[in-house]
PDB file of C-alpha atoms in Angstrom:
ATOM      1  CA  MET A   1     130.641 140.577 115.032  1.00 56.00           C
ATOM      2  CA  GLN A   2     130.819 137.136 116.669  1.00 54.00           C
ATOM      3  CA  LYS A   3     128.828 138.417 119.652  1.00 52.00           C
ATOM      4  CA  ILE A   4     126.105 139.687 117.305  1.00 52.00           C
ATOM      5  CA  LYS A   5     125.928 136.278 115.598  1.00 53.00           C
ATOM      6  CA  ASN A   6     125.692 134.531 118.948  1.00 50.00           C
ATOM      7  CA  LEU A   7     122.909 136.854 120.103  1.00 48.00           C
ATOM      8  CA  ALA A   8     121.023 136.286 116.843  1.00 46.00           C
ATOM      9  CA  CYS A   9     121.277 132.509 117.249  1.00 44.00           C
ATOM     10  CA  LEU A  10     120.115 132.760 120.866  1.00 47.00           C
ATOM     11  CA  LEU A  11     117.171 134.915 119.858  1.00 47.00           C
ATOM     12  CA  MET A  12     116.224 132.498 117.082  1.00 50.00           C
ATOM     13  CA  PHE A  13     116.426 129.536 119.456  1.00 42.00           C
ATOM     14  CA  SER A  14     114.268 131.362 122.006  1.00 40.00           C
ATOM     15  CA  LEU A  15     111.627 132.140 119.393  1.00 44.00           C
ATOM     16  CA  VAL A  16     111.541 128.478 118.344  1.00 44.00           C
ATOM     17  CA  LEU A  17     111.076 127.386 121.952  1.00 43.00           C
ATOM     18  CA  ILE A  18     108.308 129.937 122.478  1.00 48.00           C
ATOM     19  CA  SER A  19     106.646 128.847 119.240  1.00 50.00           C
ATOM     20  CA  CYS A  20     106.852 125.154 120.150  1.00 64.00           C
ATOM     21  CA  GLY A  21     105.547 125.891 123.600  1.00 76.00           C
ATOM     22  CA  GLU A  22     102.616 127.837 122.196  1.00 87.00           C
ATOM     23  CA  TYR A  23     101.812 125.034 119.751  1.00 91.00           C
ATOM     24  CA  GLN A  24     101.878 122.345 122.442  1.00 89.00           C
ATOM     25  CA  LYS A  25      99.734 124.456 124.738  1.00 90.00           C
ATOM     26  CA  VAL A  26      97.064 124.998 122.084  1.00 84.00           C
ATOM     27  CA  LEU A  27      97.264 121.367 120.939  1.00 84.00           C
ATOM     28  CA  ASN A  28      96.727 119.985 124.435  1.00 83.00           C
ATOM     29  CA  LYS A  29      94.597 122.592 126.181  1.00 79.00           C
ATOM     30  CA  GLY A  30      93.358 125.087 123.601  1.00 83.00           C
ATOM     31  CA  THR A  31      89.747 125.639 122.633  1.00 88.00           C
ATOM     32  CA  SER A  32      88.511 124.354 119.281  1.00 87.00           C
ATOM     33  CA  GLU A  33      88.665 127.888 117.894  1.00 90.00           C
ATOM     34  CA  GLU A  34      92.270 128.319 119.097  1.00 91.00           C
ATOM     35  CA  GLN A  35      93.210 124.953 117.651  1.00 90.00           C
ATOM     36  CA  TYR A  36      91.597 125.876 114.336  1.00 92.00           C
ATOM     37  CA  LYS A  37      93.530 129.145 114.150  1.00 93.00           C
ATOM     38  CA  MET A  38      96.776 127.402 115.097  1.00 94.00           C
ATOM     39  CA  ALA A  39      96.135 124.679 112.495  1.00 93.00           C
ATOM     40  CA  VAL A  40      95.718 127.304 109.785  1.00 94.00           C
ATOM     41  CA  LYS A  41      98.856 129.068 111.012  1.00 94.00           C
ATOM     42  CA  MET A  42     100.852 125.814 110.860  1.00 95.00           C
ATOM     43  CA  TYR A  43      99.412 125.048 107.418  1.00 95.00           C
ATOM     44  CA  GLU A  44     100.285 128.480 106.041  1.00 95.00           C
ATOM     45  CA  GLY A  45     103.743 128.162 107.622  1.00 95.00           C
ATOM     46  CA  LYS A  46     104.184 124.843 105.736  1.00 95.00           C
ATOM     47  CA  LYS A  47     104.373 122.852 108.958  1.00 95.00           C
ATOM     48  CA  TYR A  48     101.952 120.283 107.607  1.00 95.00           C
ATOM     49  CA  GLY A  49     102.616 117.507 110.126  1.00 94.00           C
ATOM     50  CA  LYS A  50     101.733 119.804 113.018  1.00 95.00           C
ATOM     51  CA  ALA A  51      98.729 121.133 111.144  1.00 95.00           C
ATOM     52  CA  LEU A  52      97.415 117.595 110.616  1.00 96.00           C
ATOM     53  CA  ARG A  53      97.572 116.828 114.339  1.00 95.00           C
ATOM     54  CA  LEU A  54      95.390 119.845 115.042  1.00 95.00           C
ATOM     55  CA  PHE A  55      92.996 119.180 112.161  1.00 94.00           C
ATOM     56  CA  GLU A  56      92.497 115.667 113.498  1.00 93.00           C
ATOM     57  CA  LYS A  57      91.476 117.088 116.885  1.00 93.00           C
ATOM     58  CA  ILE A  58      89.055 119.726 115.592  1.00 93.00           C
ATOM     59  CA  THR A  59      87.350 117.763 112.800  1.00 92.00           C
ATOM     60  CA  PRO A  60      84.570 116.321 115.038  1.00 91.00           C
ATOM     61  CA  THR A  61      83.774 119.819 116.328  1.00 91.00           C
ATOM     62  CA  TYR A  62      83.580 121.467 112.903  1.00 91.00           C
ATOM     63  CA  ARG A  63      81.819 118.664 111.037  1.00 90.00           C
ATOM     64  CA  GLY A  64      78.782 120.161 109.263  1.00 89.00           C
ATOM     65  CA  LYS A  65      79.975 123.757 109.787  1.00 92.00           C
ATOM     66  CA  PRO A  66      81.115 126.181 107.049  1.00 91.00           C
ATOM     67  CA  GLN A  67      84.759 125.908 108.097  1.00 92.00           C
ATOM     68  CA  MET A  68      84.723 122.197 107.323  1.00 95.00           C
ATOM     69  CA  GLU A  69      85.094 122.759 103.579  1.00 96.00           C
ATOM     70  CA  ARG A  70      88.361 124.620 104.125  1.00 96.00           C
ATOM     71  CA  ILE A  71      89.525 122.099 106.724  1.00 96.00           C
ATOM     72  CA  GLN A  72      88.965 119.121 104.417  1.00 97.00           C
ATOM     73  CA  PHE A  73      90.937 120.710 101.614  1.00 97.00           C
ATOM     74  CA  MET A  74      93.803 121.653 103.925  1.00 97.00           C
ATOM     75  CA  VAL A  75      93.857 118.115 105.352  1.00 97.00           C
ATOM     76  CA  ALA A  76      94.118 116.692 101.841  1.00 97.00           C
ATOM     77  CA  GLN A  77      96.775 119.220 100.813  1.00 98.00           C
ATOM     78  CA  SER A  78      98.759 118.672 104.023  1.00 97.00           C
ATOM     79  CA  ASN A  79      98.857 114.919 103.439  1.00 97.00           C
ATOM     80  CA  PHE A  80      99.932 115.544  99.852  1.00 97.00           C
ATOM     81  CA  ASN A  81     102.752 117.824 100.971  1.00 97.00           C
ATOM     82  CA  GLU A  82     103.792 115.247 103.586  1.00 97.00           C
ATOM     83  CA  LYS A  83     103.898 112.649 100.748  1.00 96.00           C
ATOM     84  CA  ASN A  84     101.082 110.593 102.253  1.00 95.00           C
ATOM     85  CA  TYR A  85      99.802 110.114  98.720  1.00 95.00           C
ATOM     86  CA  SER A  86      97.263 107.314  99.219  1.00 94.00           C
ATOM     87  CA  ILE A  87      95.695 109.309 102.056  1.00 96.00           C
ATOM     88  CA  SER A  88      95.692 112.601 100.137  1.00 97.00           C
ATOM     89  CA  GLY A  89      94.106 110.837  97.150  1.00 96.00           C
ATOM     90  CA  TYR A  90      91.308 109.650  99.412  1.00 97.00           C
ATOM     91  CA  TYR A  91      90.763 113.061 101.029  1.00 97.00           C
ATOM     92  CA  PHE A  92      90.837 115.021  97.770  1.00 97.00           C
ATOM     93  CA  ASP A  93      88.266 112.594  96.361  1.00 97.00           C
ATOM     94  CA  ARG A  94      86.089 113.023  99.456  1.00 96.00           C
ATOM     95  CA  PHE A  95      86.358 116.798  99.165  1.00 97.00           C
ATOM     96  CA  ALA A  96      85.240 116.755  95.502  1.00 96.00           C
ATOM     97  CA  LYS A  97      82.255 114.572  96.382  1.00 96.00           C
ATOM     98  CA  ASN A  98      81.304 116.408  99.573  1.00 95.00           C
ATOM     99  CA  TYR A  99      81.544 119.893  98.021  1.00 96.00           C
ATOM    100  CA  PRO A 100      80.370 119.609  94.406  1.00 95.00           C
ATOM    101  CA  LYS A 101      79.826 123.375  94.149  1.00 95.00           C
ATOM    102  CA  SER A 102      83.233 124.334  95.537  1.00 96.00           C
ATOM    103  CA  SER A 103      85.534 126.466  93.406  1.00 95.00           C
ATOM    104  CA  LYS A 104      88.271 123.983  94.326  1.00 96.00           C
ATOM    105  CA  LYS A 105      86.422 120.882  93.103  1.00 97.00           C
ATOM    106  CA  GLU A 106      88.319 120.677  89.806  1.00 97.00           C
ATOM    107  CA  GLU A 107      91.665 121.110  91.544  1.00 97.00           C
ATOM    108  CA  ALA A 108      90.739 118.484  94.135  1.00 97.00           C
ATOM    109  CA  SER A 109      89.645 116.022  91.436  1.00 97.00           C
ATOM    110  CA  PHE A 110      92.966 116.393  89.629  1.00 97.00           C
ATOM    111  CA  LEU A 111      95.015 116.176  92.809  1.00 97.00           C
ATOM    112  CA  SER A 112      93.139 113.038  93.888  1.00 97.00           C
ATOM    113  CA  ALA A 113      94.127 111.297  90.660  1.00 96.00           C
ATOM    114  CA  TYR A 114      97.673 112.655  90.812  1.00 96.00           C
ATOM    115  CA  SER A 115      98.032 111.544  94.436  1.00 96.00           C
ATOM    116  CA  TYR A 116      97.077 107.991  93.541  1.00 95.00           C
ATOM    117  CA  LYS A 117      99.547 108.079  90.673  1.00 94.00           C
ATOM    118  CA  LEU A 118     102.343 109.166  93.009  1.00 94.00           C
ATOM    119  CA  ALA A 119     101.311 106.384  95.395  1.00 93.00           C
ATOM    120  CA  SER A 120     101.343 103.864  92.555  1.00 87.00           C
ATOM    121  CA  PRO A 121     104.326 101.512  92.987  1.00 75.00           C
ATOM    122  CA  LYS A 122     106.496 100.023  90.258  1.00 70.00           C
ATOM    123  CA  PHE A 123     104.624  97.808  87.821  1.00 58.00           C
ATOM    124  CA  SER A 124     105.531  94.517  89.527  1.00 55.00           C
ATOM    125  CA  LEU A 125     103.770  95.393  92.816  1.00 66.00           C
ATOM    126  CA  ASP A 126     100.138  95.677  93.935  1.00 71.00           C
ATOM    127  CA  PRO A 127      98.247  97.731  91.296  1.00 82.00           C
ATOM    128  CA  THR A 128      95.490  98.999  93.634  1.00 89.00           C
ATOM    129  CA  ASP A 129      96.619 102.641  93.621  1.00 91.00           C
ATOM    130  CA  THR A 130      97.440 102.425  89.906  1.00 91.00           C
ATOM    131  CA  ASN A 131      93.856 101.363  89.173  1.00 92.00           C
ATOM    132  CA  LYS A 132      92.487 104.107  91.426  1.00 94.00           C
ATOM    133  CA  ALA A 133      94.634 106.662  89.605  1.00 94.00           C
ATOM    134  CA  LEU A 134      93.449 105.443  86.196  1.00 95.00           C
ATOM    135  CA  GLU A 135      89.803 105.639  87.240  1.00 95.00           C
ATOM    136  CA  ALA A 136      90.303 109.079  88.781  1.00 96.00           C
ATOM    137  CA  PHE A 137      92.099 110.489  85.736  1.00 96.00           C
ATOM    138  CA  GLN A 138      89.472 109.017  83.410  1.00 96.00           C
ATOM    139  CA  SER A 139      86.769 110.669  85.510  1.00 96.00           C
ATOM    140  CA  PHE A 140      88.659 113.987  85.463  1.00 97.00           C
ATOM    141  CA  ILE A 141      89.141 113.829  81.671  1.00 97.00           C
ATOM    142  CA  ASN A 142      85.437 113.105  81.140  1.00 97.00           C
ATOM    143  CA  THR A 143      84.269 115.770  83.597  1.00 96.00           C
ATOM    144  CA  TYR A 144      86.699 118.571  82.674  1.00 97.00           C
ATOM    145  CA  PRO A 145      87.507 118.207  78.957  1.00 96.00           C
ATOM    146  CA  ASP A 146      88.345 121.936  78.709  1.00 96.00           C
ATOM    147  CA  SER A 147      90.541 122.089  81.825  1.00 97.00           C
ATOM    148  CA  ASP A 148      93.985 123.631  81.515  1.00 96.00           C
ATOM    149  CA  LYS A 149      95.155 120.383  83.159  1.00 97.00           C
ATOM    150  CA  ILE A 150      93.683 118.144  80.461  1.00 97.00           C
ATOM    151  CA  ASP A 151      96.953 117.554  78.576  1.00 97.00           C
ATOM    152  CA  GLU A 152      98.748 116.686  81.789  1.00 97.00           C
ATOM    153  CA  ALA A 153      95.899 114.399  82.838  1.00 97.00           C
ATOM    154  CA  ASN A 154      96.013 112.587  79.497  1.00 97.00           C
ATOM    155  CA  GLN A 155      99.773 112.106  79.815  1.00 97.00           C
ATOM    156  CA  HIS A 156      99.421 110.706  83.342  1.00 96.00           C
ATOM    157  CA  TYR A 157      96.654 108.381  82.139  1.00 95.00           C
ATOM    158  CA  LYS A 158      98.847 107.133  79.287  1.00 95.00           C
ATOM    159  CA  GLU A 159     101.769 106.441  81.644  1.00 94.00           C
ATOM    160  CA  LEU A 160      99.563 104.554  84.108  1.00 94.00           C
ATOM    161  CA  ARG A 161      97.968 102.507  81.343  1.00 93.00           C
ATOM    162  CA  TYR A 162     101.431 101.566  80.100  1.00 93.00           C
ATOM    163  CA  LYS A 163     102.440 100.518  83.622  1.00 92.00           C
ATOM    164  CA  LEU A 164      99.462  98.163  83.914  1.00 91.00           C
ATOM    165  CA  GLN A 165     100.055  96.726  80.448  1.00 93.00           C
ATOM    166  CA  LYS A 166     103.665  96.030  81.367  1.00 93.00           C
ATOM    167  CA  LYS A 167     102.564  94.344  84.578  1.00 92.00           C
ATOM    168  CA  TYR A 168     100.147  91.990  82.820  1.00 94.00           C
ATOM    169  CA  PHE A 169     102.596  91.356  79.983  1.00 96.00           C
ATOM    170  CA  GLU A 170     105.304  90.345  82.458  1.00 94.00           C
ATOM    171  CA  ILE A 171     102.842  88.103  84.331  1.00 95.00           C
ATOM    172  CA  ALA A 172     101.978  86.333  81.063  1.00 97.00           C
ATOM    173  CA  LYS A 173     105.681  85.924  80.225  1.00 96.00           C
ATOM    174  CA  THR A 174     106.336  84.505  83.683  1.00 96.00           C
ATOM    175  CA  TYR A 175     103.661  81.865  83.094  1.00 97.00           C
ATOM    176  CA  TYR A 176     105.335  80.992  79.796  1.00 97.00           C
ATOM    177  CA  ARG A 177     108.829  80.813  81.278  1.00 96.00           C
ATOM    178  CA  THR A 178     107.715  78.522  84.097  1.00 96.00           C
ATOM    179  CA  ALA A 179     105.587  76.239  81.912  1.00 95.00           C
ATOM    180  CA  GLU A 180     108.554  73.951  81.366  1.00 89.00           C
ATOM    181  CA  TYR A 181     108.216  72.949  85.023  1.00 92.00           C
ATOM    182  CA  ASP A 182     104.429  73.074  85.211  1.00 94.00           C
ATOM    183  CA  LEU A 183     102.589  72.336  81.956  1.00 93.00           C
ATOM    184  CA  ARG A 184      99.424  74.010  83.267  1.00 94.00           C
ATOM    185  CA  ASN A 185     101.224  77.309  82.887  1.00 97.00           C
ATOM    186  CA  TYR A 186     101.075  77.025  79.088  1.00 97.00           C
ATOM    187  CA  LYS A 187      97.305  77.391  79.320  1.00 97.00           C
ATOM    188  CA  ALA A 188      97.710  80.186  81.869  1.00 97.00           C
ATOM    189  CA  ALA A 189     100.172  82.020  79.599  1.00 97.00           C
ATOM    190  CA  ILE A 190      97.908  81.708  76.558  1.00 97.00           C
ATOM    191  CA  GLN A 191      94.946  83.028  78.544  1.00 97.00           C
ATOM    192  CA  ALA A 192      97.004  85.864  80.042  1.00 97.00           C
ATOM    193  CA  PHE A 193      98.244  87.009  76.623  1.00 97.00           C
ATOM    194  CA  ASP A 194      94.690  86.806  75.242  1.00 97.00           C
ATOM    195  CA  ASN A 195      93.415  88.921  78.142  1.00 96.00           C
ATOM    196  CA  LEU A 196      96.126  91.532  77.611  1.00 96.00           C
ATOM    197  CA  LEU A 197      95.365  91.781  73.889  1.00 96.00           C
ATOM    198  CA  SER A 198      91.610  92.083  74.426  1.00 95.00           C
ATOM    199  CA  ASP A 199      91.764  94.456  77.401  1.00 92.00           C
ATOM    200  CA  TYR A 200      94.338  96.807  75.850  1.00 92.00           C
ATOM    201  CA  LEU A 201      93.556  97.251  72.197  1.00 88.00           C
ATOM    202  CA  GLY A 202      96.453  98.936  70.445  1.00 87.00           C
ATOM    203  CA  SER A 203      98.793  97.978  73.274  1.00 92.00           C
ATOM    204  CA  GLU A 204     102.448  98.951  72.984  1.00 92.00           C
ATOM    205  CA  PHE A 205     103.150  95.290  73.770  1.00 95.00           C
ATOM    206  CA  LYS A 206     100.844  93.896  71.081  1.00 97.00           C
ATOM    207  CA  GLU A 207     103.476  92.599  68.657  1.00 97.00           C
ATOM    208  CA  GLU A 208     105.568  90.935  71.350  1.00 97.00           C
ATOM    209  CA  ALA A 209     102.459  89.576  73.092  1.00 97.00           C
ATOM    210  CA  LEU A 210     101.242  87.996  69.844  1.00 98.00           C
ATOM    211  CA  TYR A 211     104.648  86.413  69.344  1.00 98.00           C
ATOM    212  CA  TYR A 212     104.831  84.981  72.865  1.00 98.00           C
ATOM    213  CA  ARG A 213     101.224  83.857  72.585  1.00 98.00           C
ATOM    214  CA  LEU A 214     102.283  81.862  69.499  1.00 98.00           C
ATOM    215  CA  LYS A 215     105.370  80.480  71.283  1.00 97.00           C
ATOM    216  CA  ALA A 216     103.261  79.325  74.235  1.00 97.00           C
ATOM    217  CA  ALA A 217     100.746  77.632  71.930  1.00 97.00           C
ATOM    218  CA  HIS A 218     103.523  76.069  69.809  1.00 97.00           C
ATOM    219  CA  ASP A 219     105.423  74.711  72.813  1.00 97.00           C
ATOM    220  CA  PHE A 220     102.195  73.449  74.351  1.00 96.00           C
ATOM    221  CA  VAL A 221     101.587  71.370  71.236  1.00 96.00           C
ATOM    222  CA  LEU A 222     105.014  69.746  71.489  1.00 95.00           C
ATOM    223  CA  LYS A 223     104.478  68.899  75.157  1.00 94.00           C
ATOM    224  CA  SER A 224     100.986  67.463  74.622  1.00 93.00           C
ATOM    225  CA  TYR A 225      99.798  63.904  74.157  1.00 92.00           C
ATOM    226  CA  ASP A 226      98.935  63.072  70.531  1.00 92.00           C
ATOM    227  CA  ARG A 227      95.213  62.879  71.259  1.00 91.00           C
ATOM    228  CA  ARG A 228      95.302  66.518  72.487  1.00 93.00           C
ATOM    229  CA  LYS A 229      97.337  67.867  69.599  1.00 93.00           C
ATOM    230  CA  PRO A 230      94.786  68.452  66.775  1.00 93.00           C
ATOM    231  CA  GLU A 231      92.870  71.252  68.526  1.00 95.00           C
ATOM    232  CA  ARG A 232      96.054  72.718  69.998  1.00 96.00           C
ATOM    233  CA  ILE A 233      97.777  72.718  66.595  1.00 96.00           C
ATOM    234  CA  LYS A 234      94.778  74.559  65.195  1.00 97.00           C
ATOM    235  CA  ASP A 235      94.972  77.137  67.985  1.00 97.00           C
ATOM    236  CA  ALA A 236      98.715  77.648  67.449  1.00 97.00           C
ATOM    237  CA  ILE A 237      98.316  78.092  63.686  1.00 97.00           C
ATOM    238  CA  GLU A 238      95.580  80.678  64.312  1.00 97.00           C
ATOM    239  CA  ALA A 239      98.004  82.487  66.653  1.00 97.00           C
ATOM    240  CA  TYR A 240     100.603  82.522  63.867  1.00 98.00           C
ATOM    241  CA  GLU A 241      98.083  83.894  61.357  1.00 97.00           C
ATOM    242  CA  LYS A 242      97.053  86.640  63.767  1.00 97.00           C
ATOM    243  CA  LEU A 243     100.666  87.723  64.257  1.00 97.00           C
ATOM    244  CA  LYS A 244     101.329  87.737  60.511  1.00 97.00           C
ATOM    245  CA  ARG A 245      98.080  89.569  59.741  1.00 97.00           C
ATOM    246  CA  ASN A 246      98.883  92.357  62.202  1.00 96.00           C
ATOM    247  CA  TYR A 247     102.662  92.497  61.693  1.00 97.00           C
ATOM    248  CA  PRO A 248     103.634  90.984  58.316  1.00 96.00           C
ATOM    249  CA  GLU A 249     107.123  92.514  58.642  1.00 96.00           C
ATOM    250  CA  SER A 250     107.529  91.590  62.297  1.00 96.00           C
ATOM    251  CA  GLN A 251     111.008  91.133  63.698  1.00 96.00           C
ATOM    252  CA  TYR A 252     109.713  87.803  65.020  1.00 97.00           C
ATOM    253  CA  MET A 253     108.534  86.514  61.645  1.00 97.00           C
ATOM    254  CA  GLU A 254     111.556  84.339  60.856  1.00 96.00           C
ATOM    255  CA  ASP A 255     111.246  82.443  64.133  1.00 97.00           C
ATOM    256  CA  SER A 256     107.465  82.306  63.744  1.00 97.00           C
ATOM    257  CA  ASP A 257     107.815  80.743  60.282  1.00 97.00           C
ATOM    258  CA  LYS A 258     109.979  78.001  61.785  1.00 97.00           C
ATOM    259  CA  MET A 259     107.342  77.337  64.423  1.00 97.00           C
ATOM    260  CA  LEU A 260     104.678  77.152  61.719  1.00 97.00           C
ATOM    261  CA  ALA A 261     106.742  74.586  59.816  1.00 97.00           C
ATOM    262  CA  THR A 262     107.026  72.474  62.975  1.00 97.00           C
ATOM    263  CA  LEU A 263     103.283  72.711  63.516  1.00 97.00           C
ATOM    264  CA  HIS A 264     102.607  71.538  59.958  1.00 96.00           C
ATOM    265  CA  GLN A 265     104.968  68.595  60.455  1.00 96.00           C
ATOM    266  CA  GLU A 266     103.140  67.647  63.625  1.00 94.00           C
ATOM    267  CA  GLN A 267      99.824  68.030  61.829  1.00 94.00           C
ATOM    268  CA  GLU A 268     100.974  65.688  59.049  1.00 94.00           C
ATOM    269  CA  ARG A 269     102.219  63.148  61.586  1.00 93.00           C
ATOM    270  CA  ILE A 270      98.957  63.231  63.539  1.00 91.00           C
ATOM    271  CA  ASP A 271      96.922  62.993  60.318  1.00 90.00           C
ATOM    272  CA  ALA A 272      98.935  59.923  59.311  1.00 90.00           C
ATOM    273  CA  ILE A 273      98.306  58.292  62.692  1.00 88.00           C
ATOM    274  CA  ILE A 274      94.584  59.032  62.444  1.00 84.00           C
ATOM    275  CA  ALA A 275      94.428  57.714  58.859  1.00 84.00           C
ATOM    276  CA  LYS A 276      96.224  54.524  59.896  1.00 79.00           C
ATOM    277  CA  GLN A 277      93.855  54.037  62.815  1.00 78.00           C
ATOM    278  CA  VAL A 278      90.846  54.548  60.576  1.00 71.00           C
ATOM    279  CA  LYS A 279      92.223  51.944  58.151  1.00 71.00           C
ATOM    280  CA  VAL A 280      92.728  49.457  61.016  1.00 66.00           C
ATOM    281  CA  ASN A 281      89.185  50.053  62.245  1.00 67.00           C
ATOM    282  CA  ILE A 282      87.776  49.473  58.774  1.00 69.00           C
ATOM    283  CA  GLN A 283      89.673  46.188  58.436  1.00 65.00           C
ATOM    284  CA  LYS A 284      88.450  45.046  61.847  1.00 67.00           C
ATOM    285  CA  SER A 285      84.912  45.919  60.839  1.00 66.00           C
ATOM    286  CA  LYS A 286      85.163  43.834  57.654  1.00 62.00           C
ATOM    287  CA  LYS A 287      86.412  40.795  59.587  1.00 63.00           C
ATOM    288  CA  LYS A 288      83.370  40.916  61.802  1.00 59.00           C
TER     289      LYS A 288
END
């Protein structure tokens, strides 16, 4: 029995060597037709890395020929299976654009978007692939509303949109948290929260964003010179009213009410200073 196992292993090893030798021979010295056939063989055998090396060699020869449609799709699919997701997203997109009448156009359009989603990093990193995935899924949803992939596409789109919202929400919060050390970041935080709320209507972060937008405006008032406070108090009170209008039972309402009270106190103090200054100016005018 052991001898049979040893012979089987030896035979298997020999076949692998022969196969590798054949592949290398075709890769280095084969004709374009031989390389094409070997590439397809590697692809169908799920040896996608080897297939890609051959496809790369034969692409210039087959450009503009009927086989090129199949080659482009296999290149895209091979990169996908090798987890080269940014590259597969690009090639699936190219395929869909280059072969608009292909029976695989819908599949390629979906896989392009899905590839970019898989390439999309966590929310805190560069959102380039996330944005590409969003655009691609939106295009797929608009183009193929009756596709059997439409529910999946919508779910992917929702997840990507959430990821971007979280990214921009965390950026705005970072501005707010660092404003204590750099007062310019209060303005940056306010603008960032405003952008999030306008760009993503109905955002899952809307309530919290409105609250932090109010906190940034409130704290900015307290850190400002008196001459800057009137317009900033007005802005902060408007932020409070917007939060209360949208979420009258908000979990942040108690703290927000305290901030509003502080703003009113500041408003009264500033009004008193202004009134006193007006009175002084009037008296000076009379003396003249």
